[in-house]
Coordinates of C-alpha atoms in Angstrom, one line a residue:
M1 CA -18.8 -26.3 6.8
K2 CA -20.9 -25.4 2.8
K3 CA -19.0 -27.5 0.1
T4 CA -21.1 -24.9 -2.1
L5 CA -23.5 -21.9 -1.6
T6 CA -26.1 -21.3 -4.4
L7 CA -27.3 -17.7 -4.1
N8 CA -31.2 -17.1 -6.0
P9 CA -31.0 -14.2 -8.7
I10 CA -31.3 -10.3 -6.6
S11 CA -33.3 -8.2 -8.2
F12 CA -32.8 -5.0 -6.4
V13 CA -30.1 -3.7 -3.4
N14 CA -30.3 -0.9 -0.6
G15 CA -28.8 -0.4 2.6
K16 CA -26.4 0.6 5.1
V17 CA -23.2 -2.0 5.6
N18 CA -21.5 -1.5 9.0
L19 CA -18.1 -2.4 7.1
P20 CA -15.5 -4.8 9.7
G21 CA -12.0 -3.4 10.0
S22 CA -9.4 -3.5 7.1
K23 CA -7.4 -6.3 7.1
S24 CA -4.0 -4.4 6.0
I25 CA -4.3 -2.3 9.1
S26 CA -5.3 -4.6 11.5
N27 CA -2.0 -6.9 10.4
R28 CA 0.1 -4.2 10.6
I29 CA -1.4 -2.0 13.7
L30 CA -1.2 -5.4 15.6
L31 CA 2.8 -5.8 14.9
L32 CA 3.3 -2.1 15.6
S33 CA 1.8 -2.5 18.7
S34 CA 3.5 -5.3 19.8
I35 CA 7.1 -4.2 19.5
S36 CA 6.6 -0.3 20.5
H37 CA 6.6 0.7 24.1
G38 CA 3.5 1.3 26.3
V39 CA -0.1 -0.9 26.3
T40 CA -2.4 -0.4 22.0
N41 CA -6.2 -0.1 22.4
I42 CA -7.3 -1.2 19.3
R43 CA -11.0 -0.6 18.1
N44 CA -12.6 -2.5 14.9
L45 CA -9.8 -5.0 14.6
L46 CA -10.6 -7.2 12.3
Y47 CA -11.3 -10.8 13.5
S48 CA -10.4 -13.0 10.6
D49 CA -8.1 -16.0 9.3
D50 CA -5.7 -13.8 8.4
T51 CA -5.5 -12.0 11.9
K52 CA -5.8 -14.8 14.0
Y53 CA -2.4 -16.5 12.5
M54 CA -1.0 -12.9 12.9
L55 CA -2.7 -12.8 17.2
N56 CA -1.3 -16.4 17.4
A57 CA 1.7 -15.7 16.3
L58 CA 2.3 -13.0 18.8
K59 CA 1.2 -15.0 21.4
I60 CA 4.1 -17.9 20.8
F61 CA 6.7 -14.8 20.9
G62 CA 5.1 -14.0 24.5
I63 CA 2.7 -10.7 23.6
N64 CA -0.1 -9.9 25.7
F65 CA -3.0 -8.9 24.8
T66 CA -7.1 -9.6 25.3
L67 CA -9.8 -9.4 23.2
S68 CA -13.1 -8.1 24.0
K69 CA -16.6 -7.3 22.4
N70 CA -16.7 -10.2 20.1
N71 CA -12.9 -10.2 18.9
T72 CA -13.1 -6.7 17.7
V73 CA -11.2 -4.7 20.6
C74 CA -7.9 -5.5 21.2
E75 CA -5.4 -4.4 23.7
I76 CA -2.1 -5.2 23.5
Q77 CA 0.8 -4.6 26.2
G78 CA 3.4 -3.9 23.8
K79 CA 7.1 -5.4 24.1
S80 CA 9.4 -2.1 23.3
S81 CA 11.7 -4.1 20.9
S82 CA 11.4 -6.7 18.1
L83 CA 9.7 -10.2 18.8
S84 CA 12.4 -12.8 19.8
L85 CA 11.9 -16.5 21.5
N86 CA 14.9 -18.0 23.6
Q87 CA 14.1 -21.6 21.7
K88 CA 13.4 -23.7 18.7
T89 CA 9.5 -22.6 17.4
S90 CA 7.6 -23.8 14.3
L91 CA 5.5 -20.6 13.0
F92 CA 2.0 -22.1 10.9
L93 CA 1.0 -18.2 9.1
G94 CA -1.5 -20.2 6.3
N95 CA -2.1 -18.7 3.7
A96 CA -1.4 -14.8 5.2
G97 CA 0.5 -13.1 2.7
T98 CA 0.6 -10.3 5.6
A99 CA 1.6 -12.2 8.6
V100 CA 4.2 -14.2 6.6
R101 CA 6.1 -11.2 4.7
F102 CA 5.7 -8.6 8.2
L103 CA 6.7 -11.6 10.3
T104 CA 9.8 -12.4 8.6
A105 CA 11.2 -9.3 8.8
M106 CA 10.4 -8.7 12.4
L107 CA 11.7 -11.9 13.5
S108 CA 15.3 -11.7 11.3
L109 CA 16.1 -8.7 14.2
S110 CA 16.7 -11.0 17.0
G111 CA 20.4 -12.9 17.3
N112 CA 18.1 -15.2 19.3
N113 CA 15.9 -16.5 17.5
N114 CA 15.4 -20.1 15.4
V115 CA 12.4 -20.3 14.1
L116 CA 11.0 -22.4 11.4
L117 CA 8.2 -20.2 9.7
T118 CA 5.9 -22.2 7.2
G119 CA 1.7 -21.9 5.8
D120 CA 0.0 -24.0 3.4
S121 CA 0.3 -25.3 0.0
R122 CA -0.2 -22.2 -1.7
M123 CA 1.4 -19.9 0.5
K124 CA 4.3 -22.1 -0.7
Q125 CA 3.9 -20.9 -3.6
R126 CA 4.4 -17.2 -3.4
P127 CA 6.9 -15.6 -3.8
I128 CA 9.8 -14.5 -0.6
Q129 CA 12.8 -14.3 -2.4
H130 CA 13.0 -10.7 -3.0
L131 CA 11.9 -9.8 0.5
I132 CA 15.2 -12.9 2.2
D133 CA 17.5 -11.5 -0.4
A134 CA 17.2 -7.8 0.8
L135 CA 17.4 -9.2 4.3
R136 CA 20.4 -11.1 4.1
Q137 CA 21.4 -7.8 3.0
G138 CA 21.4 -6.9 5.6
G139 CA 22.9 -9.3 7.6
A140 CA 19.6 -11.4 8.1
N141 CA 20.7 -15.8 8.5
I142 CA 17.4 -17.2 7.0
Q143 CA 17.6 -20.5 4.9
Y144 CA 15.5 -22.2 3.0
F145 CA 14.0 -25.7 4.2
E146 CA 12.5 -27.5 1.4
E147 CA 13.1 -25.7 -2.0
N148 CA 14.4 -22.2 -2.9
N149 CA 12.6 -19.2 -3.2
Y150 CA 9.8 -20.8 -1.1
L151 CA 8.9 -21.1 2.2
P152 CA 9.2 -22.6 4.7
I153 CA 12.5 -21.0 5.9
Y154 CA 14.3 -20.8 8.9
I155 CA 14.8 -17.3 10.6
K156 CA 18.1 -17.1 12.9
G157 CA 18.1 -13.3 13.5
G158 CA 20.9 -11.4 12.3
F159 CA 19.7 -8.0 10.1
R160 CA 21.0 -5.0 11.8
G161 CA 20.2 -2.8 8.7
G162 CA 22.6 -0.5 6.3
E163 CA 21.9 -0.4 2.1
I164 CA 19.5 -2.2 1.3
I165 CA 18.3 -3.1 -2.7
V166 CA 14.8 -4.3 -3.1
D167 CA 12.4 -5.7 -6.1
G168 CA 9.6 -3.6 -5.4
S169 CA 8.0 -4.9 -8.8
I170 CA 6.0 -8.1 -7.2
S171 CA 4.7 -7.0 -3.8
S172 CA 4.7 -4.0 -1.9
Q173 CA 4.7 -6.5 1.4
F174 CA 8.3 -7.2 0.8
L175 CA 9.1 -3.4 1.3
T176 CA 6.1 -3.2 4.3
A177 CA 8.3 -5.8 6.3
L178 CA 11.7 -4.0 5.6
L179 CA 9.5 0.0 6.7
I180 CA 8.4 -1.4 10.0
A181 CA 11.7 -4.0 10.8
S182 CA 14.7 -0.8 9.9
P183 CA 13.7 1.6 12.5
L184 CA 14.1 -1.4 15.5
A185 CA 17.9 -2.6 14.3
I186 CA 21.3 -1.7 15.2
L187 CA 22.4 0.8 11.6
D188 CA 20.7 3.2 10.0
S189 CA 19.3 1.9 6.6
K190 CA 19.1 2.6 3.2
I191 CA 16.6 1.2 1.0
I192 CA 17.0 1.0 -2.8
I193 CA 14.0 0.3 -4.8
K194 CA 15.0 -1.8 -8.1
G195 CA 12.3 -1.9 -10.9
N196 CA 8.6 -0.4 -10.5
L197 CA 7.5 -0.7 -7.4
V198 CA 4.0 -1.5 -6.8
S199 CA 0.6 -1.5 -4.8
K200 CA 2.0 2.6 -3.7
P201 CA -0.6 2.8 -1.7
Y202 CA 0.0 0.9 0.4
I203 CA 3.2 1.6 2.0
N204 CA 1.7 5.5 2.3
M205 CA -0.8 3.5 4.5
T206 CA 2.2 1.7 5.9
L207 CA 4.2 4.9 6.8
E208 CA 1.0 6.6 8.0
L209 CA 0.5 3.6 10.5
I210 CA 4.2 3.8 11.4
K211 CA 4.1 7.7 12.0
K212 CA 1.6 7.3 14.4
F213 CA 3.5 4.9 16.1
K214 CA 6.2 8.2 16.3
V215 CA 8.6 7.1 13.6
N216 CA 9.5 8.8 11.0
I217 CA 10.6 7.7 7.6
I218 CA 11.3 9.5 4.6
H219 CA 11.6 8.7 1.3
D220 CA 12.8 10.3 -2.2
S221 CA 9.9 9.7 -4.3
Y222 CA 9.8 6.0 -3.3
K223 CA 12.7 5.6 -5.5
C224 CA 15.1 5.8 -1.9
F225 CA 14.0 5.1 1.7
Y226 CA 16.2 6.7 4.4
I227 CA 15.6 4.8 7.7
Q228 CA 17.7 6.1 11.1
G229 CA 18.0 2.8 13.4
R230 CA 18.2 1.8 16.8
Q231 CA 14.6 3.8 17.8
K232 CA 11.4 3.0 20.0
Y233 CA 8.3 3.0 18.8
Q234 CA 6.0 4.6 20.5
S235 CA 1.7 3.2 21.1
P236 CA -0.2 6.3 20.3
G237 CA -2.8 4.5 23.0
N238 CA -5.7 4.1 21.0
Y239 CA -6.5 3.4 17.4
L240 CA -9.6 3.3 15.2
I241 CA -9.2 1.1 12.3
E242 CA -11.6 2.2 9.4
G243 CA -13.7 0.1 7.5
D244 CA -12.0 -2.4 4.9
A245 CA -12.2 -0.5 1.9
S246 CA -11.5 -4.0 -0.4
S247 CA -14.3 -5.8 1.4
A248 CA -16.5 -2.2 0.3
S249 CA -16.2 -2.4 -3.2
Y250 CA -18.2 -5.8 -3.5
F251 CA -21.5 -3.5 -2.0
L252 CA -20.5 -0.4 -3.5
A253 CA -20.1 -2.3 -6.4
A254 CA -24.0 -4.4 -5.8
A255 CA -25.3 -0.6 -5.6
A256 CA -24.5 1.2 -9.4
I257 CA -25.3 -3.0 -11.2
K258 CA -28.9 -3.2 -9.1
G259 CA -29.3 -0.1 -6.9
G260 CA -31.1 1.3 -4.6
T261 CA -28.7 3.2 -2.5
V262 CA -26.4 2.0 -0.5
C263 CA -24.0 3.2 2.3
V264 CA -21.0 2.0 3.3
T265 CA -20.1 2.8 7.0
G266 CA -16.4 3.4 9.0
I267 CA -14.9 4.6 5.6
G268 CA -14.8 7.6 3.6
S269 CA -13.0 10.4 2.7
N270 CA -9.9 10.1 5.3
S271 CA -8.8 7.0 4.1
I272 CA -5.7 5.3 4.4
Q273 CA -6.4 2.8 1.9
G274 CA -5.2 2.9 -1.5
D275 CA -8.9 0.6 -2.6
V276 CA -10.4 4.0 -2.2
K277 CA -9.9 4.8 -5.2
F278 CA -12.1 2.3 -6.3
L279 CA -14.4 5.3 -6.5
K280 CA -12.8 6.7 -8.8
V281 CA -13.2 3.9 -11.2
L282 CA -16.8 2.9 -10.9
K283 CA -17.7 6.5 -11.2
K284 CA -16.1 7.0 -14.4
M285 CA -17.9 3.9 -15.8
G286 CA -20.9 5.9 -14.5
A287 CA -22.2 4.8 -11.0
C288 CA -23.1 7.8 -8.6
V289 CA -21.2 8.3 -5.9
T290 CA -20.8 11.1 -2.7
M291 CA -18.4 10.8 0.2
G292 CA -18.6 11.7 3.6
K293 CA -15.4 11.7 6.4
N294 CA -17.5 8.7 7.9
F295 CA -19.2 7.2 4.8
I296 CA -19.5 6.4 1.8
C297 CA -22.8 5.9 -0.6
C298 CA -22.7 4.2 -4.0
R299 CA -26.5 4.3 -6.3
K300 CA -27.7 2.8 -9.9
G301 CA -25.9 4.3 -12.7
V302 CA -25.6 4.2 -16.7
L303 CA -22.6 2.0 -16.2
N304 CA -19.9 1.7 -19.8
G305 CA -16.8 -0.2 -20.2
I306 CA -13.2 1.5 -19.0
D307 CA -9.6 0.9 -20.1
L308 CA -7.9 1.9 -17.5
D309 CA -4.4 0.6 -15.5
M310 CA -5.4 -0.5 -12.0
N311 CA -2.0 -1.8 -10.8
H312 CA -2.8 0.3 -7.4
I313 CA -6.2 -1.4 -7.0
P314 CA -5.1 -4.7 -7.1
D315 CA -7.9 -6.0 -5.4
A316 CA -10.2 -3.7 -5.6
A317 CA -10.0 -4.3 -9.7
M318 CA -10.9 -7.4 -9.4
T319 CA -14.8 -6.1 -8.3
I320 CA -14.4 -3.9 -11.8
A321 CA -13.8 -7.0 -13.9
I322 CA -17.0 -8.2 -12.4
V323 CA -18.9 -4.1 -12.5
A324 CA -17.5 -4.9 -16.1
L325 CA -20.1 -7.4 -16.9
F326 CA -23.0 -5.4 -16.0
S327 CA -22.0 -2.7 -18.5
K328 CA -22.1 -1.1 -22.1
G329 CA -18.8 -1.9 -24.1
D330 CA -15.7 -3.9 -23.2
T331 CA -13.1 -3.3 -20.0
I332 CA -9.8 -3.5 -19.8
I333 CA -7.8 -3.9 -16.9
R334 CA -3.8 -3.5 -17.0
N335 CA -0.9 -3.7 -15.0
I336 CA -1.9 -6.6 -13.4
Y337 CA 1.2 -8.5 -13.3
N338 CA 0.8 -9.1 -10.0
W339 CA -2.8 -11.5 -9.8
K340 CA -0.7 -14.0 -10.2
V341 CA 0.8 -14.7 -7.5
K342 CA -1.7 -14.1 -4.7
E343 CA -3.7 -16.6 -3.2
T344 CA -4.3 -17.9 -6.7
D345 CA -3.1 -17.2 -10.2
R346 CA -6.1 -14.5 -10.0
L347 CA -5.5 -13.9 -13.7
L348 CA -5.9 -17.4 -14.8
A349 CA -8.8 -17.5 -12.3
M350 CA -10.6 -14.7 -13.4
S351 CA -10.7 -15.3 -17.2
T352 CA -11.4 -19.0 -16.1
E353 CA -14.5 -18.4 -14.5
L354 CA -15.8 -15.1 -16.0
K355 CA -16.4 -17.5 -19.6
K356 CA -18.0 -19.5 -18.0
I357 CA -21.2 -17.2 -16.6
G358 CA -20.8 -16.0 -20.0
A359 CA -18.9 -13.4 -21.0
S360 CA -15.9 -13.2 -23.9
V361 CA -12.4 -12.8 -22.2
K362 CA -8.5 -12.7 -23.4
S363 CA -6.1 -12.7 -20.8
G364 CA -2.4 -11.9 -21.0
N365 CA 0.7 -12.0 -18.8
D366 CA -0.4 -8.8 -16.9
Y367 CA -4.1 -7.5 -18.7
I368 CA -7.4 -8.5 -18.8
Y369 CA -10.2 -7.6 -21.6
I370 CA -13.5 -8.2 -20.7
S371 CA -16.5 -8.5 -23.0
P372 CA -20.3 -8.4 -21.1
P373 CA -22.1 -11.9 -21.9
K374 CA -25.3 -11.6 -24.3
K375 CA -26.6 -13.8 -21.5
F376 CA -25.5 -14.8 -18.4
H377 CA -25.2 -18.7 -17.8
C378 CA -25.9 -20.5 -14.8
A379 CA -23.1 -21.8 -13.6
K380 CA -20.9 -23.9 -11.0
I381 CA -18.4 -21.0 -10.1
D382 CA -14.9 -22.9 -9.0
T383 CA -12.9 -20.1 -6.0
Y384 CA -9.8 -21.6 -5.7
N385 CA -10.0 -21.0 -2.5
D386 CA -9.8 -18.1 -2.3
H387 CA -11.9 -15.3 -0.5
R388 CA -11.8 -12.1 -3.2
I389 CA -13.0 -14.5 -6.3
A390 CA -16.0 -15.7 -4.3
M391 CA -17.2 -12.3 -3.0
C392 CA -16.7 -11.2 -6.5
F393 CA -18.6 -13.9 -8.3
S394 CA -21.7 -13.8 -5.5
L395 CA -22.5 -10.4 -7.3
I396 CA -23.5 -12.2 -11.0
A397 CA -27.3 -13.2 -8.5
L398 CA -27.1 -9.6 -9.5
S399 CA -28.0 -10.5 -13.2
N400 CA -31.2 -12.6 -14.1
T401 CA -29.6 -15.7 -13.3
R402 CA -28.5 -17.8 -10.1
V403 CA -24.5 -18.4 -9.0
T404 CA -23.0 -21.3 -7.5
L405 CA -20.1 -20.7 -5.5
L406 CA -17.8 -23.7 -4.4
N407 CA -16.0 -23.4 -1.0
P408 CA -17.6 -20.6 0.3
N409 CA -15.8 -20.7 3.2
C410 CA -12.5 -19.3 2.1
V411 CA -14.1 -16.1 2.7
N412 CA -13.2 -16.1 6.1
K413 CA -10.0 -15.8 5.7
T414 CA -10.7 -11.6 5.0
F415 CA -15.1 -11.5 6.0
P416 CA -16.4 -14.6 8.4
N417 CA -19.6 -12.8 7.5
Y418 CA -19.4 -11.6 4.0
F419 CA -23.1 -13.6 2.9
N420 CA -25.2 -12.3 5.5
I421 CA -25.0 -8.4 4.9
L422 CA -24.5 -8.9 1.2
K423 CA -27.8 -10.6 1.7
S424 CA -29.4 -8.7 4.4
I425 CA -29.5 -5.7 1.4
S426 CA -30.8 -8.1 -1.1
F427 CA -34.2 -8.0 -2.2

């Protein structure tokens, strides 16, 4: 494994990128397929650290699946019920937030479970209290094993549904976990959202995918969700996972900065991912963007700084922070408090590393203010074992300065082939 990777200056980008499958969709589809009635044939599955943790968990709980075509096709035999195991087991899920949150809710359904769920050192620092509080309201027996409000946790089932209040201000994954699990609960559920719900596009994605498996959930302007209990998920048979919109952002941003034209395929105007809204921001900054049903293309424009609330696209907002370095004027990215509870404290990490390459940066509890560098500095970037930090700062090579990334292999979390693909469109 490489400890460092130095990227030399890239003078031009041009070409086509076939995107890997969306991580967010992949882990949702894997779980939904495993609990549904029937066989699901999944195409364009993302095979990365996060999805491997989910697949391993499903295997432990007796789900039969086969992988083919370089692990991008997965055929899953659903079990028509929640996940259960009649023996005590330990489940390690690394730093895969989607796997941890979704499985916590799913494993809370069966009274037969006795699962110790844990993760790596960072995952043990990431929030899960609001989800546990909500599940306990529905009857779940969950105990903290080391420190209150954090992993590891003991899950012993018991979730029945009912009226539940969940805080939506930290992570939309808590609500997603409840939405996937609640249709299998004994009682009908009414989920009431406390606070401002963050990352609403991810909830729309979840609802769309649940609908594909023949379960409908209604809501009242995202304030209250009504879910009938005792339902059965039905496999759609075949499902093609669209390309990852967050991953697309790096290549499209590269084109905006130093194109040429870059086209990404496997995603387009019908995308269910919130991060396609990144394109509106890129356009607003001055890039030239075109889109079809199965492609998005971007070419260089005269870039200008912006001042925007980007709560709806927190991952892609990090890419905008890099585009800001190549823009005229300052950029302010607002309402991004949840950057602090991701794979690392991204507010602190971005502020620290942007300053290394010469930018002037101010940040507060939920914003970052970026003034472009007068001159880019050659720097060693600490990636904090965060895949998005590594991919973002690879774009510094689009300046006339090389950049060195520490621990570049952290991209394996969601995009193992990232650097090779970046190289393929670089000149």
